[in-house]
Coordinates of C-alpha atoms in Angstrom, one line a residue:
Chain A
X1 CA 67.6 168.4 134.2
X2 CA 69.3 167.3 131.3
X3 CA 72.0 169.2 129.5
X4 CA 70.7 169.6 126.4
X5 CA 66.8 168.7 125.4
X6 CA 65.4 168.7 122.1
X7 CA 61.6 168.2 120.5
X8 CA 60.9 164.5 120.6
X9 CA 59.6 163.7 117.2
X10 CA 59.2 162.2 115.0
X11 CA 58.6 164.8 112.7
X12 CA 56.6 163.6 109.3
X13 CA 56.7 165.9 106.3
X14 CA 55.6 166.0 102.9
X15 CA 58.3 167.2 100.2
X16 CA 58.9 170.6 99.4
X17 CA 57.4 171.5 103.6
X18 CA 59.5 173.9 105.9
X19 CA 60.4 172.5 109.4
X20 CA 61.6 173.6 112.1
X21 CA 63.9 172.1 115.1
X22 CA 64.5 173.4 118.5
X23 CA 67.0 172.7 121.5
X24 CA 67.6 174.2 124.9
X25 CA 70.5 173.7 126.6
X26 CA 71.2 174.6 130.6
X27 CA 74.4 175.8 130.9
X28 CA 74.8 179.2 130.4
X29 CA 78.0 179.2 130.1
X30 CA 78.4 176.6 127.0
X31 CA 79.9 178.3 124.2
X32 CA 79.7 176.2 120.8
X33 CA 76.3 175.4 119.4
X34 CA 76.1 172.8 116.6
X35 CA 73.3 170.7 114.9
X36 CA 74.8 167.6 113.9
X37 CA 72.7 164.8 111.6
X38 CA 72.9 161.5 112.1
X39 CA 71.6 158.7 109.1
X40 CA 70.6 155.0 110.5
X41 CA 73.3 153.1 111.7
X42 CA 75.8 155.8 110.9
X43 CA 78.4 157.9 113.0
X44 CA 77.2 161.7 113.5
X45 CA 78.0 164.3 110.8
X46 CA 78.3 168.4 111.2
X47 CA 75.2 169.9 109.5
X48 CA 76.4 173.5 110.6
X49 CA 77.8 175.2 113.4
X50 CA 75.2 178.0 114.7
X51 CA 76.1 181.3 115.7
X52 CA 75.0 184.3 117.5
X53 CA 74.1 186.2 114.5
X54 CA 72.4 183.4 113.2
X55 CA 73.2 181.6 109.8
X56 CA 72.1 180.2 106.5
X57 CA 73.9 177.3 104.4
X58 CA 71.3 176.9 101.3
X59 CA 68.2 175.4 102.2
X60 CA 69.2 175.5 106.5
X61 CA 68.9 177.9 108.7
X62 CA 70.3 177.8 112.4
X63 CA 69.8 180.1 115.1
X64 CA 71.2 180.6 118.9
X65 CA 68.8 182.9 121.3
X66 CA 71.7 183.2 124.3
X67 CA 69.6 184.9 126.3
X68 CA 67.0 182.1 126.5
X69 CA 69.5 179.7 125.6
X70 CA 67.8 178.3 123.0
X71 CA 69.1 176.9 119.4
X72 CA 67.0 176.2 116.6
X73 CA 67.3 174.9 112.8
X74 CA 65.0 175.3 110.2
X75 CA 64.4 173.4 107.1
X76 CA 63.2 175.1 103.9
X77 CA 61.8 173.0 100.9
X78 CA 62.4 169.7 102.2
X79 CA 64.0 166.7 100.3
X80 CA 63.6 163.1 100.9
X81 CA 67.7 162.7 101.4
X82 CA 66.8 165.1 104.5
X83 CA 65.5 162.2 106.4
X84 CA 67.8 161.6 109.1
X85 CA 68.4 162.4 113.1
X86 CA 68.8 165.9 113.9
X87 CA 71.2 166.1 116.6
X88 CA 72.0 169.6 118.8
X89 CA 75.1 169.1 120.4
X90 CA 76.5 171.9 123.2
X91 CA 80.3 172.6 124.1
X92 CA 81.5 173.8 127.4
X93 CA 84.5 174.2 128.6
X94 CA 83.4 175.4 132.5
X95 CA 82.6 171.8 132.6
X96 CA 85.5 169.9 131.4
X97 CA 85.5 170.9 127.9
X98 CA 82.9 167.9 127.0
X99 CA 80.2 168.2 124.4
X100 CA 76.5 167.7 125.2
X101 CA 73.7 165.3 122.6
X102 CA 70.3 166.0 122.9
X103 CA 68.6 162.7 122.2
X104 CA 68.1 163.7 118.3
X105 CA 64.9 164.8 116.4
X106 CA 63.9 161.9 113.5
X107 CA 62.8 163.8 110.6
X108 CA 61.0 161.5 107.6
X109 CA 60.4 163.3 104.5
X110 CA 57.5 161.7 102.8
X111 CA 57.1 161.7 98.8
Chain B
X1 CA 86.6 168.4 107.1
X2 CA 89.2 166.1 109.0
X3 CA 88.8 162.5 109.0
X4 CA 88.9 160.3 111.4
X5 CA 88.7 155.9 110.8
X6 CA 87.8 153.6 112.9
X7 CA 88.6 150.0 113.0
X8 CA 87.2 147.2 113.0
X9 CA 83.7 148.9 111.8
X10 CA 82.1 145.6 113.0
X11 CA 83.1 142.5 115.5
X12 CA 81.4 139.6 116.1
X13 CA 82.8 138.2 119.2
X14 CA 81.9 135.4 122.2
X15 CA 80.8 136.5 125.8
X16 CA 84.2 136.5 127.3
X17 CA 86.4 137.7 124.7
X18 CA 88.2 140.9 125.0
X19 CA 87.7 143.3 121.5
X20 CA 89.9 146.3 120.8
X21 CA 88.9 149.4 118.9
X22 CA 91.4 152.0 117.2
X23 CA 90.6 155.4 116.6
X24 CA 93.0 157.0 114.0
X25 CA 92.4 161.2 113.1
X26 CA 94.2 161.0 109.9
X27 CA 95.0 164.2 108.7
X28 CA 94.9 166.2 112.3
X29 CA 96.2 166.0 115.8
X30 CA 94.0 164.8 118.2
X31 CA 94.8 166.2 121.5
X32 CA 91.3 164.7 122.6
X33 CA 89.2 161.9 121.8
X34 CA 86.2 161.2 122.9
X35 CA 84.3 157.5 123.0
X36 CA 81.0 157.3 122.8
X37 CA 78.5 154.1 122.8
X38 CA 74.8 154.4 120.8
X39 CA 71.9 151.7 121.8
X40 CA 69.3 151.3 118.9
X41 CA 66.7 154.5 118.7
X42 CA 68.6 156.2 121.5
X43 CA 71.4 159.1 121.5
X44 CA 75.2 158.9 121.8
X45 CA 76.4 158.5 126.0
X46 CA 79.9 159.9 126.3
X47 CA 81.7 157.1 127.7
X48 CA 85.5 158.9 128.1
X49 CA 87.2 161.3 127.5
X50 CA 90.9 161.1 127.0
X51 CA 93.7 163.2 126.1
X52 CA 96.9 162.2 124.9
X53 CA 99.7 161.0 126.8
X54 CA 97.4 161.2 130.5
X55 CA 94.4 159.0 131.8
X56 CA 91.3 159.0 130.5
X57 CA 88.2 160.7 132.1
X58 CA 85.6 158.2 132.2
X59 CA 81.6 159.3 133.0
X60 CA 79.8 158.3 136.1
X61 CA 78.7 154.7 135.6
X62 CA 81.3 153.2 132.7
X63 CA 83.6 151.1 134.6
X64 CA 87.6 151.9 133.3
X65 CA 88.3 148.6 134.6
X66 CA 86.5 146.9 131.7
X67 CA 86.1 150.0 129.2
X68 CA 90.5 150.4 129.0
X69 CA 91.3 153.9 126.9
X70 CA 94.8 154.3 126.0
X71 CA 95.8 157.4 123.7
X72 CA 99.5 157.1 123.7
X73 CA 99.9 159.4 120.3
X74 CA 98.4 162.1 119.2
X75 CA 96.3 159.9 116.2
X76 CA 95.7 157.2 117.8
X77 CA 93.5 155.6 120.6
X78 CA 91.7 152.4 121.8
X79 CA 89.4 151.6 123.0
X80 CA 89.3 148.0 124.8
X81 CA 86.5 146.0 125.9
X82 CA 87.3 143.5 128.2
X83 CA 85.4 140.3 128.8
X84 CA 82.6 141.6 126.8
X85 CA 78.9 140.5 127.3
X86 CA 75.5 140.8 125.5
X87 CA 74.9 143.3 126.9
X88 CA 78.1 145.1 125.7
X89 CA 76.3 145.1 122.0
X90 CA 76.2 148.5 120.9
X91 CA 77.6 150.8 118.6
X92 CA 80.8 152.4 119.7
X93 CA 81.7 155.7 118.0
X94 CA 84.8 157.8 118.7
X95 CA 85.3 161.5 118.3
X96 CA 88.4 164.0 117.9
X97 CA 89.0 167.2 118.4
X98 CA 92.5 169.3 118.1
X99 CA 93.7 171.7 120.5
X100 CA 91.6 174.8 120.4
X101 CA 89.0 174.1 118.1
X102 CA 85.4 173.7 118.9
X103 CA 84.2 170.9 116.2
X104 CA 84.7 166.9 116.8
X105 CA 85.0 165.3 114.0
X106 CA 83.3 161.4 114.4
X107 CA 84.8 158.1 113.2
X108 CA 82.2 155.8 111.0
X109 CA 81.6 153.6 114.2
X110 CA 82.6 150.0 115.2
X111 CA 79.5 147.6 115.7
X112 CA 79.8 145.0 118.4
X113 CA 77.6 142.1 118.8
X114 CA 78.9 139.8 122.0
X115 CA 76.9 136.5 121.6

């Protein structure tokens, strides 16, 4: 089982649409939850931590269910600049302090 | 955030030829750094991990005989691919993260095409 699984995509959405993303992970242990975003030929970029209250940065929304360890981000009124790779990414230390991808979400935002 | 460069951000070398790849954080100390290699449409693989001033971790499968990670300072370290081949094209990105923070800040990536 992988570390970290996401949705496969790709996710198509008219302008102004709310999305959603969702990632599981499998170590119960792990203990720092991002979602990073990732542009086409372009190095990885922190969208926003998420943590276990759950939190908003404008238009994004991230959340981290530890029980069913299980992070999600949500998208409100999206914009065409939001096209991109969503990546979740995991940290553990019990494992060698390494950080874990999912294989990213594409997101397309269509006029 | 902290930044982190990368040089070259693209090489264009022969099969054969060795190609080196700094990773410099620039305004933070690195005690880890992370290399990571991205084939088209598919997600980073960690490569090695490697902290400062000891050997590099490398993940099952990446041979450290051709892959060589040296991170003899706390900003800086290389990545070296020796004898590269075709299928050595990828994009190599490196990460850093400082002693007891979470967050990894990424470099802008070095693409390699070996013809």
């Amino acid at each position: 089982r992988k570390e970290v699984e996401q949705d496969p995509g790709p996710f198509n959405v008219p302008e102004g649409a709310t999305v959603a993303f969702n990632c599981t992970y499998s170590n119960s242990a792990s203990q720092s939850f991002f979602w990073y975003r990732q542009d086409c030929r372009k190095e990885p970029k922190l969208l926003m931590s998420v943590y276990s209250s759950g939190n908003e940065d404008g238009r994004f929304t991230a959340q981290l269910n530890r029980a069913s360890q299980y992070i999600s981000l949500l998208i409100r009124d999206s914009k065409l600049s939001d096209s991109a790779t969503y990546l979740c990414v995991v940290f553990s230390s019990n494992t060698g302090n390494q950080f874990y991808f999912g294989t990213g979400t594409s997101l397309t935002v269509i006029p | 955030g902290a930044v982190v460069s990368q040089h070259p951000s693209w090489v264009i070398c022969k099969s054969g030829t060795s190609v080196k790849i700094e990773c410099r954080s620039l305004d933070f100390q690195a005690t880890t750094m992370f290399w990571y290699r991205q084939f088209p449409k598919q997600s980073l693989m960690l490569m090695a991990t490697s902290n400062e001033g000891s050997k590099a971790t490398y993940e099952q499968g990446v041979e450290k005989d051709k892959f060589l990670i040296n991170h003899a300072s706390l900003t800086l370290s290389t990545l070296t691919v020796t004898s590269a081949h075709p299928e050595d094209s990828s994009f190599y990105i490196c990460s850093a993260r400082d002693l007891g923070e979470d967050e990894q800040f990424f470099g802008p990536g070095t693409r390699l095409t070996v013809l």
